[in-house]
């Protein structure tokens, strides 16, 4: 391995997780660990728990955090909620719903899946029909991926909740908000979400390393009834006032310090303002992609504007155009790190992340880097993309 020379300036991080970290978060984490009986630790954990509750819109939902990533939090849900040999309905959203389903099956649970229509959100009618068909109520829960980061499609939680209600089925409504919490509005109590899943490294502006769940009353009851053997992930073992009990061992101290600082930043800006900023930056990216698409070589993966995520935009490339080449050149020559396609979309899309600690200038930098990479590679695209993005930002900042 040769060492690369130092690159002047910043390499922009526009993956949809991990995301750019605020200086305040980095500063907060740059501390010596504290001892596990220090009362300050109790305060830090309490601030993180109440901040996550507030962000997720729940008064009573219990927060349990794990030293884990999002896949760890998925396993938490499976082990606590699903009895051995039981079933779960997982509507198809693409890579992330498939991955969660595989994890369920590997742990001995059965999955019922609805088909994924590429580029489209979950159809609530599919969910209703699958639940109606389950007359014996073997399905314990519906696991919904709110924003599938691989396809950049966001599904309508209210419509899905209504579909579950219409079916008359008692299944719990479980939502993976890993890619949406902190970027898009979520109201766990008002939307009657029984269990919410999150992770640190996306909208929360933290490094990877904390996965968490927020547990509503019905999910807590279901876990108590569930005879599946479990230990480390078990909610029942995570009660008690001391951080050592809450984490089943040593907590990820410095990440918790960072989380408190990051949540403070979101509340200082105002949660509504954070969501509005995400909508504006997403609209700027989408205006650029719309302009780029005129030449036919690149286009939105999600054809429906209303279903496009505020967190990330997946851009498909025409046959013969390698998205990995665009991505690699953008990173290595123009210092803009974007993401590639996951699972079935590898080699078919590239993705621009626009969530977390970002502002208008950073978005323009990212779009400029992608344009420079496409131009270098001879990929045809409408050359007014950056201009259209500026127009959106000017209009949005004036209103
Ligand atoms: C990123 C992501 C995950 C997985 O998180 P990891 O921390 O990478 O394990 C799960 N669900 C969604 C929707 C995600 O975007």
Short mmCIF file of C-alpha atoms and ligand atoms in Angstrom, two decimals:
data_model
loop_
_atom_site.label_atom_id
_atom_site.label_comp_id
_atom_site.label_asym_id
_atom_site.label_seq_id
_atom_site.Cartn_x
_atom_site.Cartn_y
_atom_site.Cartn_z
CA UNK A 1 0.00 0.00 0.00
CA UNK A 2 1.31 3.41 -0.87
CA UNK A 3 0.30 6.34 1.25
CA UNK A 4 -1.72 8.94 -0.57
CA UNK A 5 -0.47 12.49 -0.25
CA UNK A 6 -2.51 14.77 1.96
CA UNK A 7 -5.49 16.32 0.17
CA UNK A 8 -5.93 20.00 0.91
CA UNK A 9 -9.37 20.94 2.26
CA UNK A 10 -12.22 18.61 3.07
CA UNK A 11 -13.36 15.46 1.35
CA UNK A 12 -17.15 15.82 1.22
CA UNK A 13 -19.07 12.89 2.64
CA UNK A 14 -22.39 12.45 0.87
CA UNK A 15 -23.15 8.84 1.61
CA UNK A 16 -26.52 8.27 3.29
CA UNK A 17 -24.67 6.96 6.35
CA UNK A 18 -22.19 7.40 7.76
CA UNK A 19 -22.83 11.12 7.44
CA UNK A 20 -20.81 14.26 8.10
CA UNK A 21 -20.22 14.97 11.81
CA UNK A 22 -20.73 18.41 13.37
CA UNK A 23 -17.70 19.85 15.15
CA UNK A 24 -19.78 20.03 18.34
CA UNK A 25 -20.26 16.26 18.23
CA UNK A 26 -16.57 15.63 17.59
CA UNK A 27 -15.63 17.95 20.45
CA UNK A 28 -18.05 16.27 22.82
CA UNK A 29 -16.58 12.85 22.02
CA UNK A 30 -12.98 13.95 22.41
CA UNK A 31 -13.00 13.27 26.15
CA UNK A 32 -11.57 10.73 28.54
CA UNK A 33 -14.09 8.00 29.38
CA UNK A 34 -15.74 8.38 32.78
CA UNK A 35 -16.17 5.69 35.41
CA UNK A 36 -19.32 3.67 35.28
CA UNK A 37 -20.65 4.87 38.65
CA UNK A 38 -20.11 8.55 37.88
CA UNK A 39 -23.49 10.30 38.27
CA UNK A 40 -22.69 12.32 35.16
CA UNK A 41 -23.10 9.15 33.15
CA UNK A 42 -26.66 8.72 34.41
CA UNK A 43 -27.37 12.27 33.23
CA UNK A 44 -25.87 11.66 29.79
CA UNK A 45 -27.89 8.48 29.24
CA UNK A 46 -31.07 10.17 30.48
CA UNK A 47 -30.52 13.11 28.12
CA UNK A 48 -30.04 10.73 25.17
CA UNK A 49 -33.15 8.75 26.07
CA UNK A 50 -35.37 11.78 26.45
CA UNK A 51 -33.92 13.41 23.33
CA UNK A 52 -34.64 10.31 21.24
CA UNK A 53 -38.18 10.16 22.63
CA UNK A 54 -38.74 13.78 21.72
CA UNK A 55 -37.33 13.36 18.23
CA UNK A 56 -39.48 10.27 17.63
CA UNK A 57 -42.62 11.92 19.01
CA UNK A 58 -43.35 9.66 21.94
CA UNK A 59 -44.11 10.46 25.56
CA UNK A 60 -43.93 7.00 27.05
CA UNK A 61 -41.99 4.85 24.56
CA UNK A 62 -39.06 3.17 26.31
CA UNK A 63 -35.66 3.77 24.71
CA UNK A 64 -33.11 0.98 24.82
CA UNK A 65 -29.71 1.59 23.23
CA UNK A 66 -27.15 -1.00 22.22
CA UNK A 67 -23.48 -0.84 21.32
CA UNK A 68 -24.39 -2.02 17.81
CA UNK A 69 -25.23 -0.84 14.31
CA UNK A 70 -28.61 -0.95 12.61
CA UNK A 71 -28.33 -4.68 11.86
CA UNK A 72 -27.87 -5.24 15.59
CA UNK A 73 -31.03 -3.25 16.30
CA UNK A 74 -32.88 -5.40 13.75
CA UNK A 75 -31.83 -8.49 15.69
CA UNK A 76 -33.06 -6.84 18.90
CA UNK A 77 -36.52 -6.57 17.35
CA UNK A 78 -36.58 -10.15 16.09
CA UNK A 79 -35.36 -11.75 19.31
CA UNK A 80 -37.63 -9.79 21.63
CA UNK A 81 -40.80 -9.68 19.58
CA UNK A 82 -41.06 -12.90 17.60
CA UNK A 83 -41.65 -16.26 19.31
CA UNK A 84 -39.75 -19.20 17.81
CA UNK A 85 -41.42 -20.50 14.67
CA UNK A 86 -43.74 -17.48 14.39
CA UNK A 87 -44.25 -15.30 11.31
CA UNK A 88 -43.64 -11.68 10.40
CA UNK A 89 -44.92 -9.69 7.43
CA UNK A 90 -42.16 -7.76 5.66
CA UNK A 91 -43.41 -5.60 2.78
CA UNK A 92 -40.84 -5.41 -0.01
CA UNK A 93 -38.88 -2.15 -0.26
CA UNK A 94 -35.72 -3.56 -1.81
CA UNK A 95 -32.34 -4.27 -0.28
CA UNK A 96 -33.13 -3.37 3.31
CA UNK A 97 -36.43 -5.24 3.64
CA UNK A 98 -34.78 -8.27 2.01
CA UNK A 99 -31.84 -8.11 4.40
CA UNK A 100 -34.08 -7.87 7.46
CA UNK A 101 -36.16 -10.79 6.16
CA UNK A 102 -33.05 -12.93 5.70
CA UNK A 103 -32.04 -12.17 9.26
CA UNK A 104 -35.47 -13.25 10.52
CA UNK A 105 -35.26 -16.50 8.59
CA UNK A 106 -31.73 -17.21 9.78
CA UNK A 107 -33.06 -16.88 13.33
CA UNK A 108 -35.78 -19.46 12.69
CA UNK A 109 -38.73 -17.15 12.06
CA UNK A 110 -40.98 -17.32 9.02
CA UNK A 111 -41.46 -14.37 6.74
CA UNK A 112 -44.38 -13.39 4.57
CA UNK A 113 -43.21 -10.87 1.99
CA UNK A 114 -45.03 -8.65 -0.44
CA UNK A 115 -43.41 -7.98 -3.81
CA UNK A 116 -41.04 -5.09 -4.31
CA UNK A 117 -41.87 -2.92 -7.32
CA UNK A 118 -38.62 -1.25 -8.26
CA UNK A 119 -38.69 2.46 -7.62
CA UNK A 120 -42.05 2.39 -5.86
CA UNK A 121 -43.11 2.63 -2.22
CA UNK A 122 -44.96 -0.14 -0.39
CA UNK A 123 -48.52 -0.56 -1.65
CA UNK A 124 -50.80 -0.47 1.44
CA UNK A 125 -53.25 -2.79 -0.33
CA UNK A 126 -50.59 -5.50 -0.44
CA UNK A 127 -50.18 -5.20 3.31
CA UNK A 128 -53.92 -5.31 3.96
CA UNK A 129 -54.36 -8.34 1.70
CA UNK A 130 -51.50 -10.28 3.30
CA UNK A 131 -52.89 -9.66 6.78
CA UNK A 132 -56.44 -10.61 5.76
CA UNK A 133 -55.15 -13.85 4.35
CA UNK A 134 -53.57 -14.75 7.70
CA UNK A 135 -56.82 -15.85 9.35
CA UNK A 136 -55.06 -17.77 12.14
CA UNK A 137 -53.05 -14.69 13.11
CA UNK A 138 -49.68 -16.38 12.86
CA UNK A 139 -48.16 -13.06 11.82
CA UNK A 140 -46.95 -11.27 14.95
CA UNK A 141 -45.83 -8.00 13.40
CA UNK A 142 -45.37 -5.99 10.23
CA UNK A 143 -41.78 -4.79 9.78
CA UNK A 144 -41.83 -1.63 7.65
CA UNK A 145 -38.66 0.00 6.31
CA UNK A 146 -39.69 3.66 6.22
CA UNK A 147 -36.98 4.91 3.89
CA UNK A 148 -35.13 2.20 2.00
CA UNK A 149 -31.72 3.76 1.69
CA UNK A 150 -30.79 1.59 -1.27
CA UNK A 151 -33.69 2.69 -3.46
CA UNK A 152 -34.16 6.16 -1.88
CA UNK A 153 -37.89 5.53 -1.72
CA UNK A 154 -39.96 6.52 1.32
CA UNK A 155 -43.21 4.71 2.07
CA UNK A 156 -46.28 6.36 3.58
CA UNK A 157 -46.51 5.28 7.22
CA UNK A 158 -49.99 6.71 7.78
CA UNK A 159 -51.36 4.80 4.79
CA UNK A 160 -49.67 1.62 5.99
CA UNK A 161 -50.96 2.01 9.54
CA UNK A 162 -54.45 2.52 8.12
CA UNK A 163 -54.07 -0.65 6.03
CA UNK A 164 -53.17 -2.66 9.13
CA UNK A 165 -56.21 -1.21 10.92
CA UNK A 166 -58.54 -1.99 8.02
CA UNK A 167 -57.41 -5.59 7.98
CA UNK A 168 -58.57 -6.04 11.58
CA UNK A 169 -55.36 -8.01 12.25
CA UNK A 170 -53.67 -7.59 15.64
CA UNK A 171 -50.10 -7.54 14.22
CA UNK A 172 -47.73 -4.99 15.75
CA UNK A 173 -46.64 -2.08 13.56
CA UNK A 174 -42.83 -1.91 13.61
CA UNK A 175 -40.92 0.80 11.73
CA UNK A 176 -37.26 0.92 10.71
CA UNK A 177 -36.50 4.65 10.85
CA UNK A 178 -32.72 4.26 10.60
CA UNK A 179 -32.55 6.46 7.49
CA UNK A 180 -35.41 8.83 8.29
CA UNK A 181 -35.26 9.77 11.98
CA UNK A 182 -33.84 13.28 12.26
CA UNK A 183 -34.50 13.99 8.58
CA UNK A 184 -38.23 13.39 8.11
CA UNK A 185 -41.11 13.90 10.54
CA UNK A 186 -42.02 10.90 12.67
CA UNK A 187 -44.61 10.86 15.43
CA UNK A 188 -44.53 7.47 17.08
CA UNK A 189 -47.49 8.03 19.40
CA UNK A 190 -49.74 9.87 16.94
CA UNK A 191 -48.93 7.43 14.14
CA UNK A 192 -49.43 4.47 16.49
CA UNK A 193 -46.06 2.91 15.78
CA UNK A 194 -45.57 0.06 18.24
CA UNK A 195 -41.81 -0.13 17.89
CA UNK A 196 -39.27 2.16 16.23
CA UNK A 197 -35.75 1.15 15.18
CA UNK A 198 -32.88 3.61 14.73
CA UNK A 199 -29.11 3.88 14.50
CA UNK A 200 -26.61 6.62 15.19
CA UNK A 201 -24.82 7.27 11.92
CA UNK A 202 -27.45 8.81 9.65
CA UNK A 203 -29.81 11.66 10.55
CA UNK A 204 -28.49 11.78 14.10
CA UNK A 205 -25.08 13.04 12.92
CA UNK A 206 -23.01 10.57 14.95
CA UNK A 207 -20.43 7.95 14.11
CA UNK A 208 -21.73 4.39 13.71
CA UNK A 209 -21.90 2.36 16.90
CA UNK A 210 -25.26 2.85 18.61
CA UNK A 211 -28.40 1.04 17.52
CA UNK A 212 -31.60 1.62 19.46
CA UNK A 213 -35.25 0.77 19.74
CA UNK A 214 -38.16 2.76 21.15
CA UNK A 215 -40.75 0.41 22.58
CA UNK A 216 -44.47 1.09 22.84
CA UNK A 217 -46.72 -0.59 25.40
CA UNK A 218 -48.08 -3.32 23.12
CA UNK A 219 -44.60 -4.31 21.94
CA UNK A 220 -43.38 -4.44 25.53
CA UNK A 221 -46.26 -6.78 26.40
CA UNK A 222 -45.56 -9.00 23.40
CA UNK A 223 -41.91 -9.29 24.43
CA UNK A 224 -42.90 -10.33 27.95
CA UNK A 225 -45.04 -13.14 26.53
CA UNK A 226 -42.39 -14.27 24.06
CA UNK A 227 -40.68 -17.47 25.26
CA UNK A 228 -37.73 -17.23 22.80
CA UNK A 229 -34.43 -17.64 24.68
CA UNK A 230 -32.32 -14.49 24.64
CA UNK A 231 -29.79 -12.73 26.80
CA UNK A 232 -27.72 -9.82 25.51
CA UNK A 233 -30.55 -8.34 23.42
CA UNK A 234 -33.24 -9.02 26.03
CA UNK A 235 -35.25 -5.94 26.97
CA UNK A 236 -36.10 -7.51 30.31
CA UNK A 237 -32.44 -7.42 31.36
CA UNK A 238 -31.97 -3.81 30.39
CA UNK A 239 -33.88 -2.19 33.21
CA UNK A 240 -32.35 -0.49 36.22
CA UNK A 241 -31.04 2.96 36.83
CA UNK A 242 -27.34 2.31 36.31
CA UNK A 243 -25.87 2.65 32.84
CA UNK A 244 -24.06 -0.65 33.40
CA UNK A 245 -27.42 -2.42 33.62
CA UNK A 246 -28.95 -0.52 30.73
CA UNK A 247 -26.15 -1.57 28.40
CA UNK A 248 -25.65 -5.11 29.76
CA UNK A 249 -22.06 -4.09 30.44
CA UNK A 250 -19.88 -1.13 29.58
CA UNK A 251 -21.76 1.57 27.64
CA UNK A 252 -20.27 3.18 24.50
CA UNK A 253 -19.42 6.22 26.62
CA UNK A 254 -17.95 8.56 24.06
CA UNK A 255 -20.68 7.88 21.54
CA UNK A 256 -23.25 8.76 24.20
CA UNK A 257 -21.42 12.03 24.87
CA UNK A 258 -21.62 12.72 21.15
CA UNK A 259 -25.27 11.75 20.98
CA UNK A 260 -26.22 14.21 23.69
CA UNK A 261 -24.38 16.98 21.80
CA UNK A 262 -25.96 16.01 18.47
CA UNK A 263 -29.48 15.93 19.88
CA UNK A 264 -28.87 19.35 21.47
CA UNK A 265 -27.97 20.71 18.04
CA UNK A 266 -31.17 19.35 16.49
CA UNK A 267 -33.30 20.91 19.23
CA UNK A 268 -31.44 24.23 19.06
CA UNK A 269 -32.15 24.43 15.34
CA UNK A 270 -35.71 23.26 15.99
CA UNK A 271 -36.99 19.90 14.81
CA UNK A 272 -39.38 21.48 12.29
CA UNK A 273 -36.54 23.60 10.91
CA UNK A 274 -34.34 20.51 10.61
CA UNK A 275 -37.03 18.77 8.59
CA UNK A 276 -37.57 21.87 6.42
CA UNK A 277 -33.81 22.06 5.75
CA UNK A 278 -33.83 18.44 4.64
CA UNK A 279 -36.78 19.07 2.32
CA UNK A 280 -35.01 22.06 0.78
CA UNK A 281 -31.67 20.31 0.25
CA UNK A 282 -33.45 17.28 -1.20
CA UNK A 283 -35.38 19.54 -3.57
CA UNK A 284 -32.11 21.12 -4.72
CA UNK A 285 -30.57 17.73 -5.45
CA UNK A 286 -33.73 16.61 -7.24
CA UNK A 287 -33.80 19.76 -9.37
CA UNK A 288 -30.25 19.00 -10.48
CA UNK A 289 -31.08 15.37 -11.27
CA UNK A 290 -34.15 16.49 -13.22
CA UNK A 291 -31.93 18.71 -15.38
CA UNK A 292 -29.24 16.03 -15.76
CA UNK A 293 -31.84 13.50 -16.91
CA UNK A 294 -32.64 15.47 -20.08
CA UNK A 295 -29.85 13.74 -22.01
CA UNK A 296 -31.13 10.26 -21.17
CA UNK A 297 -27.99 8.85 -19.54
CA UNK A 298 -29.01 9.31 -15.90
CA UNK A 299 -32.42 9.57 -14.23
CA UNK A 300 -34.25 9.18 -10.93
CA UNK A 301 -34.55 5.62 -9.70
CA UNK A 302 -37.83 6.65 -8.04
CA UNK A 303 -40.19 7.96 -10.75
CA UNK A 304 -42.78 9.31 -8.28
CA UNK A 305 -41.77 12.71 -6.84
CA UNK A 306 -43.92 12.24 -3.72
CA UNK A 307 -42.10 9.02 -2.78
CA UNK A 308 -38.59 10.44 -3.14
CA UNK A 309 -36.76 10.45 0.17
CA UNK A 310 -35.50 13.63 1.83
CA UNK A 311 -32.42 11.67 2.95
CA UNK A 312 -30.88 10.25 -0.22
CA UNK A 313 -31.44 10.23 -3.97
CA UNK A 314 -30.67 7.14 -6.05
CA UNK A 315 -29.81 7.89 -9.67
CA UNK A 316 -29.96 5.13 -12.25
CA UNK A 317 -27.66 5.07 -15.21
CA UNK A 318 -28.45 3.94 -18.74
CA UNK A 319 -26.94 0.74 -20.15
CA UNK A 320 -23.23 1.11 -20.79
CA UNK A 321 -22.72 3.79 -18.14
CA UNK A 322 -21.00 2.49 -15.02
CA UNK A 323 -22.18 4.24 -11.87
CA UNK A 324 -19.18 2.88 -9.98
CA UNK A 325 -16.86 4.74 -12.35
CA UNK A 326 -18.72 7.99 -11.69
CA UNK A 327 -18.60 7.38 -7.98
CA UNK A 328 -14.91 6.49 -7.90
CA UNK A 329 -13.87 9.48 -9.97
CA UNK A 330 -16.04 11.82 -7.90
CA UNK A 331 -14.28 10.63 -4.76
CA UNK A 332 -10.72 10.25 -5.97
CA UNK A 333 -10.40 13.29 -8.22
CA UNK A 334 -13.05 15.70 -6.99
CA UNK A 335 -13.20 14.81 -3.26
CA UNK A 336 -16.92 14.09 -3.21
CA UNK A 337 -17.76 10.72 -1.66
CA UNK A 338 -21.16 9.45 -2.79
CA UNK A 339 -22.61 5.94 -2.50
CA UNK A 340 -23.04 3.10 -4.96
CA UNK A 341 -25.86 0.63 -5.51
CA UNK A 342 -26.57 -2.07 -2.93
CA UNK A 343 -27.68 -5.64 -3.57
CA UNK A 344 -29.70 -5.91 -6.79
CA UNK A 345 -28.93 -2.27 -7.60
CA UNK A 346 -25.16 -2.65 -7.60
CA UNK A 347 -23.81 -1.36 -10.89
CA UNK A 348 -27.17 0.19 -11.75
CA UNK A 349 -27.37 3.30 -9.57
CA UNK A 350 -25.29 5.78 -7.66
CA UNK A 351 -26.67 7.63 -4.66
CA UNK A 352 -26.24 11.12 -3.28
CA UNK A 353 -26.82 11.34 0.46
CA UNK A 354 -28.36 14.60 1.68
CA UNK A 355 -29.12 14.01 5.33
CA UNK A 356 -27.54 15.06 8.56
CA UNK A 357 -25.25 18.01 9.24
CA UNK A 358 -25.41 19.61 5.79
CA UNK A 359 -26.03 23.06 4.35
CA UNK A 360 -26.64 24.59 0.92
CA UNK A 361 -22.96 25.12 0.10
CA UNK A 362 -22.12 21.50 0.86
CA UNK A 363 -24.94 20.30 -1.40
CA UNK A 364 -23.71 22.51 -4.23
CA UNK A 365 -20.19 21.18 -3.70
CA UNK A 366 -21.45 17.62 -3.92
CA UNK A 367 -23.50 18.27 -7.06
CA UNK A 368 -20.55 20.07 -8.63
CA UNK A 369 -18.27 17.11 -7.91
CA UNK A 370 -20.75 14.68 -9.47
CA UNK A 371 -21.10 16.91 -12.54
CA UNK A 372 -17.32 17.12 -12.86
CA UNK A 373 -17.02 13.34 -12.66
CA UNK A 374 -19.75 12.78 -15.26
CA UNK A 375 -18.20 15.35 -17.57
CA UNK A 376 -14.75 13.76 -17.22
CA UNK A 377 -16.21 10.38 -18.15
CA UNK A 378 -18.13 11.70 -21.14
CA UNK A 379 -21.52 10.92 -19.59
CA UNK A 380 -24.07 13.21 -21.26
CA UNK A 381 -26.25 15.24 -18.90
CA UNK A 382 -28.22 18.49 -18.89
CA UNK A 383 -25.56 21.04 -17.98
CA UNK A 384 -27.84 23.32 -15.99
CA UNK A 385 -28.18 20.97 -13.00
CA UNK A 386 -26.14 23.08 -10.62
CA UNK A 387 -27.97 26.20 -11.78
CA UNK A 388 -31.36 24.61 -11.09
CA UNK A 389 -30.18 23.59 -7.63
CA UNK A 390 -29.08 27.17 -6.92
CA UNK A 391 -32.52 28.39 -8.03
CA UNK A 392 -34.23 26.06 -5.56
CA UNK A 393 -31.93 27.11 -2.73
CA UNK A 394 -32.42 30.81 -3.43
CA UNK A 395 -36.21 30.44 -3.55
CA UNK A 396 -36.24 28.22 -0.44
CA UNK A 397 -33.97 30.46 1.65
CA UNK A 398 -36.00 33.57 0.76
CA UNK A 399 -39.30 32.08 1.88
C1 LIG B 1 -28.37 1.90 7.17
C2 LIG B 1 -29.64 1.18 7.35
C3 LIG B 1 -29.75 0.01 8.11
C4 LIG B 1 -28.56 -0.73 8.62
O1 LIG B 1 -27.76 -0.02 9.46
P1 LIG B 1 -26.25 -0.48 9.72
O2 LIG B 1 -25.86 0.45 10.80
O3 LIG B 1 -25.50 -0.29 8.45
O4 LIG B 1 -26.27 -1.89 10.16
C5 LIG B 1 -30.99 -0.52 8.31
N1 LIG B 1 -32.08 0.04 7.80
C6 LIG B 1 -32.02 1.15 7.04
C7 LIG B 1 -33.26 1.72 6.48
C8 LIG B 1 -30.80 1.75 6.80
O5 LIG B 1 -30.74 2.85 6.04
#
